Coordinates of N, CA and C in Angstrom, one line a residue:
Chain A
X1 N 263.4 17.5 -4.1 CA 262.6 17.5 -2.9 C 263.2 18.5 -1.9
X2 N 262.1 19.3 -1.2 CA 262.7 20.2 -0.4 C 262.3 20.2 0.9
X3 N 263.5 19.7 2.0 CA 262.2 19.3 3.0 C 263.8 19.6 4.3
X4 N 263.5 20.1 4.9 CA 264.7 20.2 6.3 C 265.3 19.4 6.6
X5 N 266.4 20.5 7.1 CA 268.1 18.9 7.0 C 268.2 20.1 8.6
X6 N 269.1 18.5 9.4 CA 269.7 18.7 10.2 C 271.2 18.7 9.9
X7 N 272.1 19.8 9.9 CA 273.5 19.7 10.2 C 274.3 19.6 11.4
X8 N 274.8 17.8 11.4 CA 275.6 18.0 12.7 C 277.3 17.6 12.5
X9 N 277.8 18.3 12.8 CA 279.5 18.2 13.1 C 279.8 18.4 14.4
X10 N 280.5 17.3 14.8 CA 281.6 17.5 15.3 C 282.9 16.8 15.3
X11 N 283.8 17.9 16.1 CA 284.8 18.3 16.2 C 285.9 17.6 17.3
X12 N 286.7 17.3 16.3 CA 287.9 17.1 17.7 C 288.7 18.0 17.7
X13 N 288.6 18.8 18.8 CA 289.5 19.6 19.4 C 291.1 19.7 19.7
X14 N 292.2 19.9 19.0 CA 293.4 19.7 20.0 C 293.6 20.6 21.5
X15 N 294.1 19.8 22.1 CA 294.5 20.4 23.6 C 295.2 22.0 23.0
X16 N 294.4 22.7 23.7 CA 295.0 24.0 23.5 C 294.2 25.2 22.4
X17 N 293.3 24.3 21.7 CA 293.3 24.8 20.8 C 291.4 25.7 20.6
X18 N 291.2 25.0 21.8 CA 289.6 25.4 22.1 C 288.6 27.2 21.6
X19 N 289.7 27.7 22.0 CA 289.7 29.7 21.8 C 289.6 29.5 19.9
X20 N 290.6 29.2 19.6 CA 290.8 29.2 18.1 C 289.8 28.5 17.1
X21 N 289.5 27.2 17.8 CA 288.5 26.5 17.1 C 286.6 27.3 17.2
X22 N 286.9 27.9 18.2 CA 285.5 28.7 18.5 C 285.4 29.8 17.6
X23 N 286.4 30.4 17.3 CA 286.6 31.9 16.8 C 286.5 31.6 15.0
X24 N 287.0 30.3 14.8 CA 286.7 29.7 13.3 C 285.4 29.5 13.8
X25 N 284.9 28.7 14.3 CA 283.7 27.8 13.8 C 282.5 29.7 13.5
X26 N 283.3 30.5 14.8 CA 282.4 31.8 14.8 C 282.3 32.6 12.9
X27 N 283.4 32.2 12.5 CA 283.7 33.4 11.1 C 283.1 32.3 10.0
X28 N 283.3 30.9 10.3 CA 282.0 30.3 9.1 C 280.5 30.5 9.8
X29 N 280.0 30.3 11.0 CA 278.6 31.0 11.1 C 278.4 31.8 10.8
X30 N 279.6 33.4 10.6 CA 278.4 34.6 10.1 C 278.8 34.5 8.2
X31 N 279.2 33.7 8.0 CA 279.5 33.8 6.1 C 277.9 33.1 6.1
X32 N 277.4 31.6 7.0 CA 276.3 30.5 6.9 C 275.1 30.9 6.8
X33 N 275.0 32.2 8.1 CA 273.6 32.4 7.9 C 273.8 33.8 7.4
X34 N 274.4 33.9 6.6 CA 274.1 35.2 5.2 C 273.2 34.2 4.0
X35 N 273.6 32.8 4.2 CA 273.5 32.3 2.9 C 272.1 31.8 2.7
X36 N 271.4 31.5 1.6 CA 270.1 31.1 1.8 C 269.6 30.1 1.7
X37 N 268.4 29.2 2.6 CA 268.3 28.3 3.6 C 268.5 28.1 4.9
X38 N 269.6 28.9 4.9 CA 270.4 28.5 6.5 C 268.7 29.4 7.8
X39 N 268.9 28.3 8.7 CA 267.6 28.4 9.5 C 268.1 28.8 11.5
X40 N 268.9 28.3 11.6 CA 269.3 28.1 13.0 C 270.6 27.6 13.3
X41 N 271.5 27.6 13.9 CA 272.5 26.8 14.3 C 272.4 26.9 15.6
X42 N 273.6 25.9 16.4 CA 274.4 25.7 18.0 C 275.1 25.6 17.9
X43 N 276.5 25.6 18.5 CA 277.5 25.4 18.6 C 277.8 24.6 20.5
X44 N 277.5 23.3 20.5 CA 277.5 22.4 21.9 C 278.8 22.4 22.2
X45 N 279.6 22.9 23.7 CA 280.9 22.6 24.2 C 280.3 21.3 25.4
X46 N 281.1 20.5 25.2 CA 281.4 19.3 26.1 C 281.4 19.7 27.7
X47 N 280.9 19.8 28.7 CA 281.1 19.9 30.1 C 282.6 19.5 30.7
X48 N 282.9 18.0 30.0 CA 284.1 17.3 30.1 C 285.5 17.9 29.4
X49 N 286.6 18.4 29.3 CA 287.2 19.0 28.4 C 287.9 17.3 28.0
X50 N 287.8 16.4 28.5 CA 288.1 14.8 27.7 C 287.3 14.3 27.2
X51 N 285.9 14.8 26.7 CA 285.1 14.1 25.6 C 285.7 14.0 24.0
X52 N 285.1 13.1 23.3 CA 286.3 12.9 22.1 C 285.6 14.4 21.3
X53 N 284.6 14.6 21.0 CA 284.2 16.2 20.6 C 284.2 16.7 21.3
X54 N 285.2 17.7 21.9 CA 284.4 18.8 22.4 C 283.8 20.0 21.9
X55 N 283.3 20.3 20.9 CA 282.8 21.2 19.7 C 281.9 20.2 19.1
X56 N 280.0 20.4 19.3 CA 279.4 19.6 18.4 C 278.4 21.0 17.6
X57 N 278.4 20.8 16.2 CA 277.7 22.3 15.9 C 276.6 21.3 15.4
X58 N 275.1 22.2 15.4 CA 273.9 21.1 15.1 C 273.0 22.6 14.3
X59 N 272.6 22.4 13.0 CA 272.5 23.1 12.5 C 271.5 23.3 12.1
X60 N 270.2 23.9 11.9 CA 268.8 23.5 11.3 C 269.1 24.6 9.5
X61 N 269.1 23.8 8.3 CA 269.0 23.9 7.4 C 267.2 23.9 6.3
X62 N 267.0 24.5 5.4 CA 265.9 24.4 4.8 C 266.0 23.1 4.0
X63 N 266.7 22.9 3.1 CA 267.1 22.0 2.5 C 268.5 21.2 2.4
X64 N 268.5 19.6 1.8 CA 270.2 19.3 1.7 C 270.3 20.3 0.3
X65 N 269.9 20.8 -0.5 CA 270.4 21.4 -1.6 C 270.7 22.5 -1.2
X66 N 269.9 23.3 -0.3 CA 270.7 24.5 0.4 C 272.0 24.6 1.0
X67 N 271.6 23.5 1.6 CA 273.3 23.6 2.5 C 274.6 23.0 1.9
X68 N 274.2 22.3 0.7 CA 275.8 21.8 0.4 C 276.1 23.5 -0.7
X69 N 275.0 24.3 -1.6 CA 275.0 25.4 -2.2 C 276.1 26.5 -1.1
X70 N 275.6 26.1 0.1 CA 276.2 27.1 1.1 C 277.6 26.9 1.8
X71 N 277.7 25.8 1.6 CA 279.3 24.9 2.2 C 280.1 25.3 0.8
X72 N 279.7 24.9 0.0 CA 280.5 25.0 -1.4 C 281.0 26.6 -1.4
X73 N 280.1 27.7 -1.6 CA 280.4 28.9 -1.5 C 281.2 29.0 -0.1
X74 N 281.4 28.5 1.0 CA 281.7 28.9 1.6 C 283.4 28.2 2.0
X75 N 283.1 27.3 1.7 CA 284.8 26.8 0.8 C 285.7 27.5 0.3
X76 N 284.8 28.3 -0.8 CA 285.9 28.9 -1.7 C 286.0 30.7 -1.0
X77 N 285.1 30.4 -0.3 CA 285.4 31.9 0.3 C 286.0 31.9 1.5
X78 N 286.2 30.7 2.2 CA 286.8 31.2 3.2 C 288.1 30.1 3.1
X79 N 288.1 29.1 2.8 CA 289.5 28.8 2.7 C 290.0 27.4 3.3
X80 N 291.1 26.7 3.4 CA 290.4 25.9 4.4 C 290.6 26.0 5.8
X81 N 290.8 25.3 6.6 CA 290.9 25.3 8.3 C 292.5 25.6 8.7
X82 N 292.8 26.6 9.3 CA 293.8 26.9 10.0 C 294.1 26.7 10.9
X83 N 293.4 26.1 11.8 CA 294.0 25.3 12.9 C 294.5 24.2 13.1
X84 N 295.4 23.9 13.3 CA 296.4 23.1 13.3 C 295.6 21.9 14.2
X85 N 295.2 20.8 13.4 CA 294.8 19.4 14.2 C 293.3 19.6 14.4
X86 N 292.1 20.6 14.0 CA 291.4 20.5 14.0 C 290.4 19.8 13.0
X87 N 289.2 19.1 13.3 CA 288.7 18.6 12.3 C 287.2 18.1 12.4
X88 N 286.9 18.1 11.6 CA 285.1 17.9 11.8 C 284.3 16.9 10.9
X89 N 283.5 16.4 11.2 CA 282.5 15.1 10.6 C 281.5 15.8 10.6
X90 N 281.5 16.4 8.9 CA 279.8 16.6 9.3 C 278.9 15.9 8.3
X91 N 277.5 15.9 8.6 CA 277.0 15.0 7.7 C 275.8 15.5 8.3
X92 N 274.4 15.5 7.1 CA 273.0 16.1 7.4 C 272.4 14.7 8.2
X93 N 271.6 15.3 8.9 CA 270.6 14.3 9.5 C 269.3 14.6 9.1
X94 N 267.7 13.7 9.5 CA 266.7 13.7 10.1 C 266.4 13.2 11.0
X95 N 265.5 14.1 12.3 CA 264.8 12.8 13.1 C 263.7 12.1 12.5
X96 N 264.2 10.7 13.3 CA 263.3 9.4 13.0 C 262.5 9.4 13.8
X97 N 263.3 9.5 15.2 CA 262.3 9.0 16.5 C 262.5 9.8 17.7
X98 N 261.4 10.0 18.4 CA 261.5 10.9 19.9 C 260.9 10.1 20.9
Chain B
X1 N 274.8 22.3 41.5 CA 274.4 23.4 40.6 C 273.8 22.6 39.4
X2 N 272.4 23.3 39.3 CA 271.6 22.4 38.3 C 271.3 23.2 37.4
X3 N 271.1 22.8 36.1 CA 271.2 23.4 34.9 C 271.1 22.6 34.0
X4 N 270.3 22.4 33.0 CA 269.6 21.8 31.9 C 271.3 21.6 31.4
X5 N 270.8 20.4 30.4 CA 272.5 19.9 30.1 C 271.7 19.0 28.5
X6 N 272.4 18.7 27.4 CA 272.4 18.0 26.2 C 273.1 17.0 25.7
X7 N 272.6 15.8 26.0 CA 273.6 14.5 25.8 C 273.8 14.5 24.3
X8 N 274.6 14.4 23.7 CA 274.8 13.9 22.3 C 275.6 12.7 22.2
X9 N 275.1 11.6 22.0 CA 275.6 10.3 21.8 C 275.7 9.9 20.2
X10 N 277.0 10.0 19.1 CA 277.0 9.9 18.0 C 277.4 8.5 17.9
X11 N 276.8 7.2 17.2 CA 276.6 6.0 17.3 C 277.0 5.7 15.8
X12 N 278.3 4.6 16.2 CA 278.9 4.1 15.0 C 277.7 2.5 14.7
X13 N 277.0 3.1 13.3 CA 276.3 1.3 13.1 C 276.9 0.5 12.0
X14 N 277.2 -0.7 12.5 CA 277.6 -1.8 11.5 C 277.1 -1.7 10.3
X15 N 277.6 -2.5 9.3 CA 276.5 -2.1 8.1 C 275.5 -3.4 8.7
X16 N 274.2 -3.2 7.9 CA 273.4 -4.4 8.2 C 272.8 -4.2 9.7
X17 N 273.3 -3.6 10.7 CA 272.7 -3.6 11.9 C 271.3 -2.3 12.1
X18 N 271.2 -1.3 11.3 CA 270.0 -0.1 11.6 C 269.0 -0.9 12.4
X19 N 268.1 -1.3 11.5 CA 267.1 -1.4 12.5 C 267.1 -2.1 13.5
X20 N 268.0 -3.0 14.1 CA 268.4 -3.8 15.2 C 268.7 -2.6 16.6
X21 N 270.2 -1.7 15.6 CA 270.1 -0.5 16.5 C 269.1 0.6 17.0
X22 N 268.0 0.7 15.7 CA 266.9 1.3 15.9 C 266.7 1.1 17.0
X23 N 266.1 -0.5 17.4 CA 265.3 -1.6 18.2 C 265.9 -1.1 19.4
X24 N 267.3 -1.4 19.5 CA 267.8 -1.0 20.9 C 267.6 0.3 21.9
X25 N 268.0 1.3 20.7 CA 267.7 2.9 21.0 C 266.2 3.1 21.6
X26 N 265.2 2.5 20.8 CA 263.8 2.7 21.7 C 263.9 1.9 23.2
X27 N 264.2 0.7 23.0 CA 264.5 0.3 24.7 C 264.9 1.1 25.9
X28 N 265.6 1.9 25.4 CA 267.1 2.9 26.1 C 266.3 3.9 26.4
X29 N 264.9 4.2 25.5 CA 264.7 5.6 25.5 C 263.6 5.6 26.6
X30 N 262.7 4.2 26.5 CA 261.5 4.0 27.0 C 262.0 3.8 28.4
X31 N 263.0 3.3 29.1 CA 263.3 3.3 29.9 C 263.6 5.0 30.3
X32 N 265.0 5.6 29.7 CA 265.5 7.0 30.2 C 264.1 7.9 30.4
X33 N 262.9 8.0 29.3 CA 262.3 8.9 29.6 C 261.4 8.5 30.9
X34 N 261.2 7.2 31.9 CA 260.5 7.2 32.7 C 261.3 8.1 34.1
X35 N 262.6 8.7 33.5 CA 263.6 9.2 34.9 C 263.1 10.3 35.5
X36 N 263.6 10.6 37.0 CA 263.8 11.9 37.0 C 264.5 13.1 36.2
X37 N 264.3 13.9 35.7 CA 265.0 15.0 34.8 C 264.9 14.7 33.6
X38 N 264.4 13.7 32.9 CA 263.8 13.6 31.6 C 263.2 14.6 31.0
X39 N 264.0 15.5 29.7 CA 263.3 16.4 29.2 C 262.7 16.3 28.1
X40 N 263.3 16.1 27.1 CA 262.3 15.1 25.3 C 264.3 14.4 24.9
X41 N 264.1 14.2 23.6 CA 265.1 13.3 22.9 C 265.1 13.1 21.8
X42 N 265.6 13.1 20.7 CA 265.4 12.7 19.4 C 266.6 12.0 18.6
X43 N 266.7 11.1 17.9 CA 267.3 10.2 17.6 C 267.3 11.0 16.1
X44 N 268.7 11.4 15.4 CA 269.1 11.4 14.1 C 269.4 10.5 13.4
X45 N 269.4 10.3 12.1 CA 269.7 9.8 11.0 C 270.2 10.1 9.9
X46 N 271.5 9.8 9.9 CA 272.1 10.4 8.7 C 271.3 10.2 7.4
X47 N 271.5 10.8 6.1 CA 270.7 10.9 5.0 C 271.3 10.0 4.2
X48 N 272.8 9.6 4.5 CA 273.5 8.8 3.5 C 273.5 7.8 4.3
X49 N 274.1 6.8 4.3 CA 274.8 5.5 4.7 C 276.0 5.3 5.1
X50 N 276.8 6.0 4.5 CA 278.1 5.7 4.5 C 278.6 7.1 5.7
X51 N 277.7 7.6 6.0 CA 278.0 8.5 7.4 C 278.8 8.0 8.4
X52 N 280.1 8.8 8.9 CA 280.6 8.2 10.3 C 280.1 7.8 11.3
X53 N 278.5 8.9 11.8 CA 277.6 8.1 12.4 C 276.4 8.5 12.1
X54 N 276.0 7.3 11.3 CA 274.6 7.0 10.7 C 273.3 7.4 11.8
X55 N 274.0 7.5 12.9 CA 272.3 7.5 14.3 C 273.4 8.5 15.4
X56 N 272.5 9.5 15.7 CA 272.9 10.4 16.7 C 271.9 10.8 17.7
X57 N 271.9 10.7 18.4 CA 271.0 10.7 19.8 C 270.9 11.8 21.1
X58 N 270.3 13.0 20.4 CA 270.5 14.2 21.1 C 269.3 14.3 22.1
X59 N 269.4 14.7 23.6 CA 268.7 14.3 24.2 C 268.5 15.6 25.4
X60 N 268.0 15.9 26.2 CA 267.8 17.4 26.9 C 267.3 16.6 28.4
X61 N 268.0 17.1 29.2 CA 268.0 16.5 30.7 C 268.0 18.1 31.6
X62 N 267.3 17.8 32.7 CA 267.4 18.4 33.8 C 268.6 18.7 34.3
X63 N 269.3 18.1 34.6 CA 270.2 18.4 35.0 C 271.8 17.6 34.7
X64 N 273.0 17.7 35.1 CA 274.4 16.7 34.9 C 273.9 15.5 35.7
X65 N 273.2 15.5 37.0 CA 273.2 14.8 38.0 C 271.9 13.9 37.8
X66 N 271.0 13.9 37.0 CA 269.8 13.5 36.8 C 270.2 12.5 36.0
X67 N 271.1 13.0 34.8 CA 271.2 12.4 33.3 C 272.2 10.9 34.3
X68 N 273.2 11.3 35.2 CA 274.0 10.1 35.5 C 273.5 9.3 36.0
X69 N 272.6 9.8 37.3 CA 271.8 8.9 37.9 C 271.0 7.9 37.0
X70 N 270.0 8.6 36.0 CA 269.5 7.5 35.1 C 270.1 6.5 34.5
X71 N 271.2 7.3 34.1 CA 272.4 6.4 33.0 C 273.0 5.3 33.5
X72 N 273.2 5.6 34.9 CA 273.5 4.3 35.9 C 272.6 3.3 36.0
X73 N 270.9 3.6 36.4 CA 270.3 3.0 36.3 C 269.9 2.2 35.6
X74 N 270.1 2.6 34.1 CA 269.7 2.0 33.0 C 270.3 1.3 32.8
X75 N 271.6 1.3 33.0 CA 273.0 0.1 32.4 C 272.5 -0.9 33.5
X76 N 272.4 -1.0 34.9 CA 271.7 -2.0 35.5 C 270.8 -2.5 35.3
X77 N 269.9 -1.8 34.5 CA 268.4 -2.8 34.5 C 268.5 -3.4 33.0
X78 N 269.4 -2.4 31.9 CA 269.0 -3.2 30.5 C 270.5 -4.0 30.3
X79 N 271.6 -3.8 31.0 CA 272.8 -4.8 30.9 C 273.6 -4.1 29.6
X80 N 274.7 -4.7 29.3 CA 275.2 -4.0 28.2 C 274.6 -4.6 26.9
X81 N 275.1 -3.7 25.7 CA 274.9 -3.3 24.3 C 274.7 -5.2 24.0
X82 N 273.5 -5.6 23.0 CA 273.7 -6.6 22.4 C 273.5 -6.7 21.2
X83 N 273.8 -5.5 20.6 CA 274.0 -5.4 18.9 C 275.4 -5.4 19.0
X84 N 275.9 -6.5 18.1 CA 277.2 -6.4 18.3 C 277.9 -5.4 16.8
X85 N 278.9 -4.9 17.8 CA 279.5 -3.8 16.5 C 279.0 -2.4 16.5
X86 N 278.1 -2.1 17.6 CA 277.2 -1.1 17.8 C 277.6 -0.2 18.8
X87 N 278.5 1.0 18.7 CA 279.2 1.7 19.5 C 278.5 3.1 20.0
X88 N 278.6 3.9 20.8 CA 278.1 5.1 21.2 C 279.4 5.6 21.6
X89 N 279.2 7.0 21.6 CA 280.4 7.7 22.5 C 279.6 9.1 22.8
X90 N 279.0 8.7 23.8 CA 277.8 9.6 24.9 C 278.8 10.7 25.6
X91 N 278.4 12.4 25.5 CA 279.0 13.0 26.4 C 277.7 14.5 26.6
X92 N 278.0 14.7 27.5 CA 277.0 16.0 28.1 C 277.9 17.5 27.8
X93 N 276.8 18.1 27.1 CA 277.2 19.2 26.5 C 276.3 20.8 27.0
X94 N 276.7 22.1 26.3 CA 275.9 23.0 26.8 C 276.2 24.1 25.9
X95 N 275.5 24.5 25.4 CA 274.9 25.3 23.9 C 276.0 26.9 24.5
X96 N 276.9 26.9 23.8 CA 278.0 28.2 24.4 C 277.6 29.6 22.8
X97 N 277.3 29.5 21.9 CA 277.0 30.0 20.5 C 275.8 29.6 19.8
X98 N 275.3 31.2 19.2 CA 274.1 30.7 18.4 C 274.5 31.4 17.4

């Protein structure tokens, strides 16, 4: 079944670490939308620099088969996370309700 | 200084509690969208179950000052949470990467 996924992650940020977490989240975006399916992303900063995310990325995907195809490749191509304390929950969505 | 702003409220659900939380979420919404600065809103759903948070609640406001005002209002008129086990961790965001 091929039907649109939302990708949302976020991020907890360490204190300090905001520049560096942007500049990753930046170098997996341009590997993401090389890949096929990928439709749209955001990358949301918190107004608050004390919100428990301050990094939420929300991603519009063609399919879940596209995007885990695209995560997987992009695992082994880029490596894992170098930032020290950073870390992400991501998991596909749909909306249900508006 | 006003400027369109993006609530993202990522919501831990009990097991067993969805559609209870569902129930709640439209209360919250039917109210918020009667506010001033009300922009639209959409409620996610994780694809799995076992997601960190199964319901995520992205929402588009007029302004920082609109979204509080409402949010004040609402906790007065609907009282606190009575799904028990049913957590949010609401913060106001603003699209910095595409």
């Amino acid at each position: 079944m091929s039907e649109a996924v939302i990708l949302i992650n976020p991020f907890t940020v360490p204190a300090g670490k905001l520049e560096q977490a942007i500049a990753y989240w930046e170098r997996h975006r341009d590997f993401m939308q090389q890949q096929p399916g990928y439709l749209s992303t955001a990358l949301h900063r918190s107004l608050r620099p004390d919100a428990t995310f301050e990094l939420i990325n929300v991603a519009n995907w063609a399919s879940e088969e596209a995007f885990y195809q695209a995560a997987a490749k992009m695992r082994a191509a880029l490596g894992p996370c170098e930032v020290e304390g950073l870390s992400g929950d991501p998991a596909l969505y749909r909306i249900i309700r508006t």
